[in-house]
Tab-separated table of C-alpha atoms in Angstrom:
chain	number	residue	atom	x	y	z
A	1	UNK	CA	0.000	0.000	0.000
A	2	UNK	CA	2.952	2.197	0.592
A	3	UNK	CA	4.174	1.908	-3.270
A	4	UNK	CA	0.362	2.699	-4.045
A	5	UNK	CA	0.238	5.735	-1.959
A	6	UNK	CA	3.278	6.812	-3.285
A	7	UNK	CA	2.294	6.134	-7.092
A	8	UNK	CA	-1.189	7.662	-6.665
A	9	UNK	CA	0.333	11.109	-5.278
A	10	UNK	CA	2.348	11.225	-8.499
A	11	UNK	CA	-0.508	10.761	-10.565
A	12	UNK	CA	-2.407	12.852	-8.809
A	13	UNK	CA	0.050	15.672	-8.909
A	14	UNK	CA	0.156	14.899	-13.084
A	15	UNK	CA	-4.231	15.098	-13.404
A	16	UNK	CA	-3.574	14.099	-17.019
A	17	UNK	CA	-6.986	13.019	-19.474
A	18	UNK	CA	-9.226	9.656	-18.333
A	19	UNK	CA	-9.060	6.886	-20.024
A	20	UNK	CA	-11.623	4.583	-21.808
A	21	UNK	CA	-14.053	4.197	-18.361
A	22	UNK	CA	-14.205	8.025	-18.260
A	23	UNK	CA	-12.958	8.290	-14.424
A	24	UNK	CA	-10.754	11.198	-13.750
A	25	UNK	CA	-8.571	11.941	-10.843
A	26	UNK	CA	-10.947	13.814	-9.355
A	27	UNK	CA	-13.436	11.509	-9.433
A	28	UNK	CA	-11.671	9.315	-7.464
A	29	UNK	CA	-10.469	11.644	-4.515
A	30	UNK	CA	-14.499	12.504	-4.764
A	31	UNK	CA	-15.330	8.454	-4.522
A	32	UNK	CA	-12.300	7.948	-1.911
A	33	UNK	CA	-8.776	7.031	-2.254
A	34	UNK	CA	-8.525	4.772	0.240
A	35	UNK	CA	-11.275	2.390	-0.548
A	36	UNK	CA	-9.881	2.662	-4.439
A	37	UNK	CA	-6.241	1.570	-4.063
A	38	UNK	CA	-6.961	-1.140	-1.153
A	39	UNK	CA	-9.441	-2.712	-4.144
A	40	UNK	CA	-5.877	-2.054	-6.631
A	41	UNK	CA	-3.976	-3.796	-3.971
A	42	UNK	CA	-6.425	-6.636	-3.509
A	43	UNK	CA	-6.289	-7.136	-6.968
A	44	UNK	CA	-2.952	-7.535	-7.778
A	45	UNK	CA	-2.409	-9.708	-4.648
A	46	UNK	CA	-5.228	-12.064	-5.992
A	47	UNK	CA	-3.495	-11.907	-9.697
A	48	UNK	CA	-7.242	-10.341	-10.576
A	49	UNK	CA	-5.896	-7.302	-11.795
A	50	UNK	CA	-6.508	-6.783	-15.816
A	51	UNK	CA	-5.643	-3.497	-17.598
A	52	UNK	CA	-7.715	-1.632	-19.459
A	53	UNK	CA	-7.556	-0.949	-23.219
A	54	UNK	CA	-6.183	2.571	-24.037
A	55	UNK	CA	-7.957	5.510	-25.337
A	56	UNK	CA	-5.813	7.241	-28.328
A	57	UNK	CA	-6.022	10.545	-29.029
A	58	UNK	CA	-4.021	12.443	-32.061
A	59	UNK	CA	-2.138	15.465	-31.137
A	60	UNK	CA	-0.207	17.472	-33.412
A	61	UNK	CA	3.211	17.945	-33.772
A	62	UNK	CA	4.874	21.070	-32.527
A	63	UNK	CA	6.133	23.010	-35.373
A	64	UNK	CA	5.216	20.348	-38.043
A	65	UNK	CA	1.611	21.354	-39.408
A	66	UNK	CA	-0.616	18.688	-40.281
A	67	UNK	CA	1.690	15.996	-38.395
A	68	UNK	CA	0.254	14.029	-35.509
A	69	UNK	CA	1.500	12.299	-32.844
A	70	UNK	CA	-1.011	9.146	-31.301
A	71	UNK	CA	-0.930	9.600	-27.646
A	72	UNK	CA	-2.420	6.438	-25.772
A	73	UNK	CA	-4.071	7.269	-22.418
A	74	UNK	CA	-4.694	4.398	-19.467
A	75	UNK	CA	-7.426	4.967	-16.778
A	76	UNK	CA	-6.336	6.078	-13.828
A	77	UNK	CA	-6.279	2.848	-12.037
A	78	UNK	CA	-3.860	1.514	-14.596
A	79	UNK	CA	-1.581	4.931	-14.324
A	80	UNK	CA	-1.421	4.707	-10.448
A	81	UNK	CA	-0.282	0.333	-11.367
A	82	UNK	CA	2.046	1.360	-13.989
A	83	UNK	CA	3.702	4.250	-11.575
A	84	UNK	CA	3.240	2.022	-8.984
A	85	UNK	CA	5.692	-0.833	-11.146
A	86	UNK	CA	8.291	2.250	-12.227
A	87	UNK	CA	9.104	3.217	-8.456
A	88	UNK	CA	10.051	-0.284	-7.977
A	89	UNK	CA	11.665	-1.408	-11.158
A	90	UNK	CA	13.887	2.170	-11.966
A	91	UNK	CA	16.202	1.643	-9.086
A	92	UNK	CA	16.588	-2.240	-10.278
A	93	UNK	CA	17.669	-0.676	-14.028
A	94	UNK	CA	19.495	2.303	-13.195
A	95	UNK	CA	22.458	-0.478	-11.068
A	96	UNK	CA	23.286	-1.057	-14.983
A	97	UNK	CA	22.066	2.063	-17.137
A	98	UNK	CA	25.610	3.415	-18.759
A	99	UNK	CA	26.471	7.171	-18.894
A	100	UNK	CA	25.671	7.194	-22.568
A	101	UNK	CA	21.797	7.550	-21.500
A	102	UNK	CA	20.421	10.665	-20.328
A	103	UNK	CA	16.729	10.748	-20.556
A	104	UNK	CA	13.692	10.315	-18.235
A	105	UNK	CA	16.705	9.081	-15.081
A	106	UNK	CA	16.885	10.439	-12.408
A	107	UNK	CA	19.133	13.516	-11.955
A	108	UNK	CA	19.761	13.923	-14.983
A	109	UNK	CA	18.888	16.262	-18.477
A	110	UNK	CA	19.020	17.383	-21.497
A	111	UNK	CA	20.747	20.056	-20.770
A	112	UNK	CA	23.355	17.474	-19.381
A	113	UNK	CA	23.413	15.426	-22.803
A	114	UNK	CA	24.434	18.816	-24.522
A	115	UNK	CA	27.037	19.517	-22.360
A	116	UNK	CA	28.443	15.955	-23.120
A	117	UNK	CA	28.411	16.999	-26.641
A	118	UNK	CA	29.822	20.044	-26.372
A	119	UNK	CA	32.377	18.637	-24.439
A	120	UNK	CA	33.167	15.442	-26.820
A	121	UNK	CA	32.867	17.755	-30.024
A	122	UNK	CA	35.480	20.643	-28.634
A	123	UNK	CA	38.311	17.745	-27.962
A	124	UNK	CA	37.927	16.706	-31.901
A	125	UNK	CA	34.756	14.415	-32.535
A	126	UNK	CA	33.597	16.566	-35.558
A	127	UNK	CA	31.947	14.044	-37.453
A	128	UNK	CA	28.256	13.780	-36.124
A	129	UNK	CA	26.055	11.236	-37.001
A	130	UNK	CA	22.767	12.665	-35.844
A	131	UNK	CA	20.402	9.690	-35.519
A	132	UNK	CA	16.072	9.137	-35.511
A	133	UNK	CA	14.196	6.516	-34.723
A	134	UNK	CA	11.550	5.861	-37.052
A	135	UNK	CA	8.092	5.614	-34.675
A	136	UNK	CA	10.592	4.517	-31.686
A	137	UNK	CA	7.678	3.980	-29.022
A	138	UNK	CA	5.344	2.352	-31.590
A	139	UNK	CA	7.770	-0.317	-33.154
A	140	UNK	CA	9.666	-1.930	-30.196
A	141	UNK	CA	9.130	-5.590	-30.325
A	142	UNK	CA	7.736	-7.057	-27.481
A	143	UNK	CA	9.559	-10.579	-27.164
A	144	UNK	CA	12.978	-8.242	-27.670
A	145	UNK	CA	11.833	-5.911	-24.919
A	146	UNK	CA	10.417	-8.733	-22.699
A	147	UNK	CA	14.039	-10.342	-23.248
A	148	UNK	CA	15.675	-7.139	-22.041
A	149	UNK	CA	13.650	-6.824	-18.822
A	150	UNK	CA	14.336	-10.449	-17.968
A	151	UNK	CA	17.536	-9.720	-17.810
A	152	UNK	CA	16.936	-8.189	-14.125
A	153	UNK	CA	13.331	-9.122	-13.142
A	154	UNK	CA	12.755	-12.457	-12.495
A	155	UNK	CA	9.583	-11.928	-10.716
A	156	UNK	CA	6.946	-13.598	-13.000
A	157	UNK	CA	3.984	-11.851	-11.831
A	158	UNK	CA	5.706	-8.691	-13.060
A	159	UNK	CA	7.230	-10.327	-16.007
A	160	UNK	CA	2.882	-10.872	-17.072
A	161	UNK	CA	2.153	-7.500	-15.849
A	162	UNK	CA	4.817	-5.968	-18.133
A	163	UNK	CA	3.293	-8.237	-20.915
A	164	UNK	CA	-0.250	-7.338	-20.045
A	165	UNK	CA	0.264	-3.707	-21.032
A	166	UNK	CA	2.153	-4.225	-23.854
A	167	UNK	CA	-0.973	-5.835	-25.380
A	168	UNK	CA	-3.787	-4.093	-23.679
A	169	UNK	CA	-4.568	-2.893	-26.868
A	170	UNK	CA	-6.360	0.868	-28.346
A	171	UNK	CA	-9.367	2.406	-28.175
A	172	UNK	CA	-9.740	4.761	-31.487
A	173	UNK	CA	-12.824	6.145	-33.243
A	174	UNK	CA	-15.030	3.450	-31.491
A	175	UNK	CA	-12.483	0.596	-32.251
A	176	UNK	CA	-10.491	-1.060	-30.729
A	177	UNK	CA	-7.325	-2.724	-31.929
A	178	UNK	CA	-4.794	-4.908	-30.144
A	179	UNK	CA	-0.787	-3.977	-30.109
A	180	UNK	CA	1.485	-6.192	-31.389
A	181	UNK	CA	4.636	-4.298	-31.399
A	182	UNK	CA	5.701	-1.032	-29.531
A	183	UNK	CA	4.892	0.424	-26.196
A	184	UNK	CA	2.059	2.419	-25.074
A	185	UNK	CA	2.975	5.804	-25.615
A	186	UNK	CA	1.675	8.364	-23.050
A	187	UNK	CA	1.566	5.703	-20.333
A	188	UNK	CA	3.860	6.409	-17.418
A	189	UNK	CA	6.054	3.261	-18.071
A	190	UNK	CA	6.751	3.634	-20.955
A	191	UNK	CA	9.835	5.699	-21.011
A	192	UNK	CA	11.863	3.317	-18.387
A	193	UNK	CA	11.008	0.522	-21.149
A	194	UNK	CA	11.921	2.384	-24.278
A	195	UNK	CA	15.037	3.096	-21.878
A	196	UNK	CA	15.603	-0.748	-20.949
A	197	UNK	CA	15.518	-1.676	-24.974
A	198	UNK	CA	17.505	1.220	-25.774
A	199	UNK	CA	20.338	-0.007	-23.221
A	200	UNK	CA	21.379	-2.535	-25.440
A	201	UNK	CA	22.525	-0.190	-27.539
A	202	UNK	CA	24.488	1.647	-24.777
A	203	UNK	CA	25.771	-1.599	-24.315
A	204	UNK	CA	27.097	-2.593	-27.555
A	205	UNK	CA	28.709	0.736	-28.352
A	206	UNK	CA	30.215	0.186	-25.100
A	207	UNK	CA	31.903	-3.432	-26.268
A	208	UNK	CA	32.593	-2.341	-30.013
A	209	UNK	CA	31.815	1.064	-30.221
A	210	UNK	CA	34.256	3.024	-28.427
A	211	UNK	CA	36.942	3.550	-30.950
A	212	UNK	CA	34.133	5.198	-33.174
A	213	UNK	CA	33.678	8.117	-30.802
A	214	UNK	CA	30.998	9.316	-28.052
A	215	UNK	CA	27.606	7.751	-28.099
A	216	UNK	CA	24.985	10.603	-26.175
A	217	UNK	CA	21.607	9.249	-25.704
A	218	UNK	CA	17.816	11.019	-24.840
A	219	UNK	CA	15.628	8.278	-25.019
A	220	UNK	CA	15.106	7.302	-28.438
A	221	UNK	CA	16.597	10.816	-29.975
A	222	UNK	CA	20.737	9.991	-29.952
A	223	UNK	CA	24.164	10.935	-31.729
A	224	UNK	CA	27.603	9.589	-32.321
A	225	UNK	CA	30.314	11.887	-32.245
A	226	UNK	CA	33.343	10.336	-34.372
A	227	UNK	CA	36.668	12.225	-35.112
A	228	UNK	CA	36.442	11.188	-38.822
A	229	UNK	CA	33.670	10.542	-41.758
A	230	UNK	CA	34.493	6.433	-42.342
A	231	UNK	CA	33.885	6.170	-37.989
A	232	UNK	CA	30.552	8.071	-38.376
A	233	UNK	CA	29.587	5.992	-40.984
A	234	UNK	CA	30.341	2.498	-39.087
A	235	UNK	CA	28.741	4.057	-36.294
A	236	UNK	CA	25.357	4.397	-38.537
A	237	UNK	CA	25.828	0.842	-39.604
A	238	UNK	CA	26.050	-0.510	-35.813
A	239	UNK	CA	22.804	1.695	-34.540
A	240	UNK	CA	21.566	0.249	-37.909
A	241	UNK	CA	21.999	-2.983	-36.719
A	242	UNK	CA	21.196	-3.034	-33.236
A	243	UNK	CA	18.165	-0.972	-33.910
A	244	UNK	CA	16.716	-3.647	-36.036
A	245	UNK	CA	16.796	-6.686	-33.453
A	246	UNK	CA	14.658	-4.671	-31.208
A	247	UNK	CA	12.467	-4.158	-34.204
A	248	UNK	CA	13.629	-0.582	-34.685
A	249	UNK	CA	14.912	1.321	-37.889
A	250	UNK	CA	16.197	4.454	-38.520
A	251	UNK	CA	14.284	7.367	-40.152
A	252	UNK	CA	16.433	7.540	-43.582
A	253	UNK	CA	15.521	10.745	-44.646
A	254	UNK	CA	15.823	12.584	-40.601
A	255	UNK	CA	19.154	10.809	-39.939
A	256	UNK	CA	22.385	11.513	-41.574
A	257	UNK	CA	26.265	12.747	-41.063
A	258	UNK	CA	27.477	16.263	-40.760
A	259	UNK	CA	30.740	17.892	-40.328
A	260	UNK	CA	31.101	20.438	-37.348
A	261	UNK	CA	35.256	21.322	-38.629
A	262	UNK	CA	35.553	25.028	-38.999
A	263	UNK	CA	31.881	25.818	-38.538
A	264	UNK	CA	30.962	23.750	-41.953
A	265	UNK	CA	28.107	22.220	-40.816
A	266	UNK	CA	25.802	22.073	-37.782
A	267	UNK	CA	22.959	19.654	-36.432
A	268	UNK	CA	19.551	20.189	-33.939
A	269	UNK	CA	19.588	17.831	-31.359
A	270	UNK	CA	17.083	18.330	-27.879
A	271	UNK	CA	15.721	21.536	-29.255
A	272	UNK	CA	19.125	23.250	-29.675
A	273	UNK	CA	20.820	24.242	-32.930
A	274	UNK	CA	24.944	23.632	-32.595
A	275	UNK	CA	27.181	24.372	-34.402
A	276	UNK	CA	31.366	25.664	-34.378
A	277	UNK	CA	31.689	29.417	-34.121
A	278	UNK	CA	35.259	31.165	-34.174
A	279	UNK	CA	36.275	32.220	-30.804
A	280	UNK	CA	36.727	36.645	-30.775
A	281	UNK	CA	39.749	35.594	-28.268
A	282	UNK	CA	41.545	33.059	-30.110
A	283	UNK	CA	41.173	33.421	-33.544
A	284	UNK	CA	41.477	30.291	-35.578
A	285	UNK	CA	39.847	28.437	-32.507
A	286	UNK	CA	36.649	27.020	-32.749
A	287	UNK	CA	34.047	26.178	-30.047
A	288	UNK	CA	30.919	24.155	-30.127
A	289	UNK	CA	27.815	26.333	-29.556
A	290	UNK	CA	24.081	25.830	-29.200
A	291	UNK	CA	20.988	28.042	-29.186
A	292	UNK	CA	17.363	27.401	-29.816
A	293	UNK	CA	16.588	25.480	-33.212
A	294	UNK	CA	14.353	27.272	-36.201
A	295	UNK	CA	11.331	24.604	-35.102
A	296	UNK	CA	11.872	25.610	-31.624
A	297	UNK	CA	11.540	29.431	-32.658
A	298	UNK	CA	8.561	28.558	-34.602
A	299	UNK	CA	6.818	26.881	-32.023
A	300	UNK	CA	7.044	29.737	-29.260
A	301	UNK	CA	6.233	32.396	-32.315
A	302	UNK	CA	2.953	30.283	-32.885
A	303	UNK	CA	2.317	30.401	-29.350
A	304	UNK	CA	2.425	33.702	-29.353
A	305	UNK	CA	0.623	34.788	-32.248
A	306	UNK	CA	-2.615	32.720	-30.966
A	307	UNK	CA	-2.299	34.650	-27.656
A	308	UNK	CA	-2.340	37.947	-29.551
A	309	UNK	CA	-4.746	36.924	-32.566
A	310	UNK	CA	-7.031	39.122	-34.052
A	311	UNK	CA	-9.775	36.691	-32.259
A	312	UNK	CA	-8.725	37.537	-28.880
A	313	UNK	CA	-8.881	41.767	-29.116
A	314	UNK	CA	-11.827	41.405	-26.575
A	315	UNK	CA	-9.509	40.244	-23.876
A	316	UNK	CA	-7.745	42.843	-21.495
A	317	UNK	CA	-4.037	42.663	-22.464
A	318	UNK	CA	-3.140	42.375	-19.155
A	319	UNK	CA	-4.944	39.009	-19.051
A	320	UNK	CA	-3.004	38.219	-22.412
A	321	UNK	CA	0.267	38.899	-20.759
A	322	UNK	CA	-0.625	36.712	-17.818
A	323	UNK	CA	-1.337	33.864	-20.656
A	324	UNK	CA	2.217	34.473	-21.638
A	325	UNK	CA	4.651	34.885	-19.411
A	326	UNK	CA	4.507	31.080	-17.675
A	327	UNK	CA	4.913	30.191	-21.809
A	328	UNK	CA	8.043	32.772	-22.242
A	329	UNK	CA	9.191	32.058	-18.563
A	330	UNK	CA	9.571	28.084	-18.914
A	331	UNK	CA	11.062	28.788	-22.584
A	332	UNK	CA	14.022	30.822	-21.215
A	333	UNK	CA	14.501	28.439	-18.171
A	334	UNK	CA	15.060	25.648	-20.668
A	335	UNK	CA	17.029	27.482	-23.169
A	336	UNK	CA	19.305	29.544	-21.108
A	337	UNK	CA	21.532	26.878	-20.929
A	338	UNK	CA	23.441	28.274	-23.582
A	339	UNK	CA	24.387	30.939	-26.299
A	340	UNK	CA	20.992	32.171	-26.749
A	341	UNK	CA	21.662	36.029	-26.190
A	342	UNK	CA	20.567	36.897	-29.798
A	343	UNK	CA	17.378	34.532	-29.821
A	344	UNK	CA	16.258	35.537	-26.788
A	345	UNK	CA	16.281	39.335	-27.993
A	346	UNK	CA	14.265	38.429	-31.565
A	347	UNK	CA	12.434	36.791	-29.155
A	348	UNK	CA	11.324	39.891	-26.498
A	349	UNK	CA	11.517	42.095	-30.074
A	350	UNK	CA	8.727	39.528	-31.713
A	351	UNK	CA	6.692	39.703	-28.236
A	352	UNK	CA	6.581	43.675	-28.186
A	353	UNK	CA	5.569	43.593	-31.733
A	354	UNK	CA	2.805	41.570	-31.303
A	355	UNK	CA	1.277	43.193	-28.018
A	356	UNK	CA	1.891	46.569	-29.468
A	357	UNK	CA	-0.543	45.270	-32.789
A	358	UNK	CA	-2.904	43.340	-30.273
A	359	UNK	CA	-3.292	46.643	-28.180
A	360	UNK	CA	-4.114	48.738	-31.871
A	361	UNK	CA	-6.464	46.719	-32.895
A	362	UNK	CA	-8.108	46.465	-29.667
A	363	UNK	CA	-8.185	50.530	-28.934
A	364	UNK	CA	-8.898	50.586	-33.482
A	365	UNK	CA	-5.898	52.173	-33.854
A	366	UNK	CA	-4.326	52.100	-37.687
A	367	UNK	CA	-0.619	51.222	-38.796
A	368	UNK	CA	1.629	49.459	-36.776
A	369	UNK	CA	3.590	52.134	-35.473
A	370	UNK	CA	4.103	50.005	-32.168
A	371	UNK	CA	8.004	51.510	-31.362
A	372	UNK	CA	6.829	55.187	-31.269
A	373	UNK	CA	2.947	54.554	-29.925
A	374	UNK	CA	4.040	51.490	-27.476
A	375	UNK	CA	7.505	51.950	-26.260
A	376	UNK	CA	9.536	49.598	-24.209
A	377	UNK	CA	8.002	51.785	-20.872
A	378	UNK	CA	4.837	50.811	-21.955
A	379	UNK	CA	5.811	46.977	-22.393
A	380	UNK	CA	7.652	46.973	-19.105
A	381	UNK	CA	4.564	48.699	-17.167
A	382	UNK	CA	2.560	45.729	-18.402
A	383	UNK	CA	4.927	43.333	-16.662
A	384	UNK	CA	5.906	41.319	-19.694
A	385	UNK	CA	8.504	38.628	-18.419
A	386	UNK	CA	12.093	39.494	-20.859
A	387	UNK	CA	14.292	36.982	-22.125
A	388	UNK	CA	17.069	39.508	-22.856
A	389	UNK	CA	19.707	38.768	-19.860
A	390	UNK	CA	18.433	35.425	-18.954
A	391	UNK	CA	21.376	33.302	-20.661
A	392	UNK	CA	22.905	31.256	-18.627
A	393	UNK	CA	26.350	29.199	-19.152
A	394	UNK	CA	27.519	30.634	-22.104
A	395	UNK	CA	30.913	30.225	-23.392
A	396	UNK	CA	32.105	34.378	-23.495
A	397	UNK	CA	35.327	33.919	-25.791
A	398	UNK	CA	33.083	32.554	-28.213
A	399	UNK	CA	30.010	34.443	-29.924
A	400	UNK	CA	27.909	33.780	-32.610
């Protein structure tokens, strides 16, 4: 019951959707919590537990119009199991999870896969083969993955619970389908078992890899840093390979090799354009550096043009600034951590634009004259959060 407490306080703390029986978190705190996870923990104790199928929604794509992304989403008895499994199998999978992997672990980030790139690129591993998983969550094979968890659980009752989910099957447009491959994506398991399959291929470029360069890992989005062209290549042919026994292949059109020597060429990778800039200090020298990708641009800039639409001139701008400062706010604390300085000013310049427009057309004001009629006073009276002086970590002998 302890594990269940614990599990259902991090669902609760997540809300999320229902799933196919409709229930919602608050439905259950309404109904009692007690009463629901004793009848959980009766259930699994009696082996009566069976999951639910999933209900999957379509969301779209950040940045990619008219791309979706199928989301499956448990009921909230299955999320509070599933959590319930993660807090007790992570700890049994993170003994033998290899520094290559840096996603969805505990205390680590992103931020900390860049700075192994940066680091492995800046002592001479210029040849990057930047890597994507075709459908990654959707195409795992489940006897591979099953295989991989076996490894460390020998429990069989978990070994079937693992294997129940895999195949509780989707619930789309009034159908429902059963899984054969992949894992349910949206569930709260599913990361530590893409990250269990995936460790095989830590593993491998461990034991015949490591001459080829510096393998850096976020879940299923990864690249190989080689110090020349024929490594990157063999290193494309071993992901290749390992890939496809966990029934995995690589996008071919989203995956290639580039060359970071001199500034050439440059690569996105966690949100983050980088690429070699001459240092101002050293010149000749050059330094890896990162700052926020086109699609990541894009995808605040649409944020903020459907705060500010045309639609919205009815709201108080002050309410519309409200709406976007948590946006702008958790966009700077992620992308600070690096050289953004330039971004981040297009960035406050793009905002100012389009709350001076928002305010004309709300007061039916003509032009756009928003630097002389709406001046940075009036932007800062509003309260707008500013990205401008936010960067954090940058390397100062080097700018872009």
């Amino acid at each position: 019951m302890d594990v269940l407490w614990r599990a259902w306080s991090v669902v609760c703390a997540n809300r999320g959707a229902p799933g196919v029986d409709g229930v919602t978190v608050d439905a259950v705190a309404a109904a009692g919590v007690e009463v629901f996870l004793q009848d959980l923990s009766e259930q699994l104790r009696t082996h009566a537990y069976r999951p639910s199928v999933l209900r999957r929604v379509q969301i779209p794509k950040p940045g990619r119009p008219g791309e979706f992304r199928p989301l499956s989403i448990p009921t909230v008895a299955d999320r509070v199991v599933m959590t319930a499994a993660k807090l007790v199998l992570e700890p049994v999978f993170e003994a033998d999870f290899l520094p290559a992997s840096y996603g969805f672990r505990p205390r680590r980030s992103a931020i900390d896969a860049c700075e192994a790139v940066r680091v492995a690129t800046n002592q001479g591993r210029e040849w990057v083969f930047e890597a994507d998983i075709r459908d990654c969550f959707g195409t795992i094979g489940h006897d591979a993955l099953l295989a991989q968890v076996a490894r460390r659980v020998v429990d069989r009752s978990m070994l079937k619970l693992i294997g129940a989910w895999l195949r509780m099957g989707v619930l789309e447009g009034g159908v429902t389908s059963r899984t054969g491959e992949g894992t349910p994506q949206g569930s709260p398991i599913s990361p530590l078992l893409a990250n269990v399959a995936l460790h095989l291929l830590d593993e491998v470029w461990q034991e015949r890899g490591g001459r080829l360069g510096t393998l850096v890992r976020f879940a299923d989005d990864f690249v190989a840093l080689s110090p020349t062209r024929e490594r990157a290549e063999q290193a494309r042919e071993l992901a290749s390979e390992v890939l496809g026994g966990l029934g995995m292949r690589l996008h071919p059109e989203k995956s290639g090799i580039v060359c970071l020597t001199r500034g050439r060429q440059g690569f996105v990778f966690l949100g983050f354009h980088h690429r070699k800039v001459e240092s101002w200090k050293r010149r000749g020298r050059f330094y890896l550096q990162r700052w926020p990708s086109a699609r990541a641009l894009g995808v605040l800039r649409d944020k903020v043009r459907a705060a500010t639409s045309h639609s919205r001139t009815e709201r108080p701008v002050v309410a519309v600034v409200a709406d976007l400062n948590p946006v702008l706010r958790g966009w700077a604390g992620y992308f600070r951590n690096g050289n953004s300085g330039r971004k981040f000013n297009a960035v406050d310049q793009y905002v100012h634009e389009r709350l001076a427009i928002f305010a004309s057309r709300k007061h039916g004001l003509a032009g756009r004259n928003w630097t002389t009629r709406y001046t940075y006073e009036w932007i800062s009276r509003l309260g707008v959060f500013r990205l401008t002086g936010n960067v954090r970590g940058a390397t100062v002998h080097a700018q872009r």
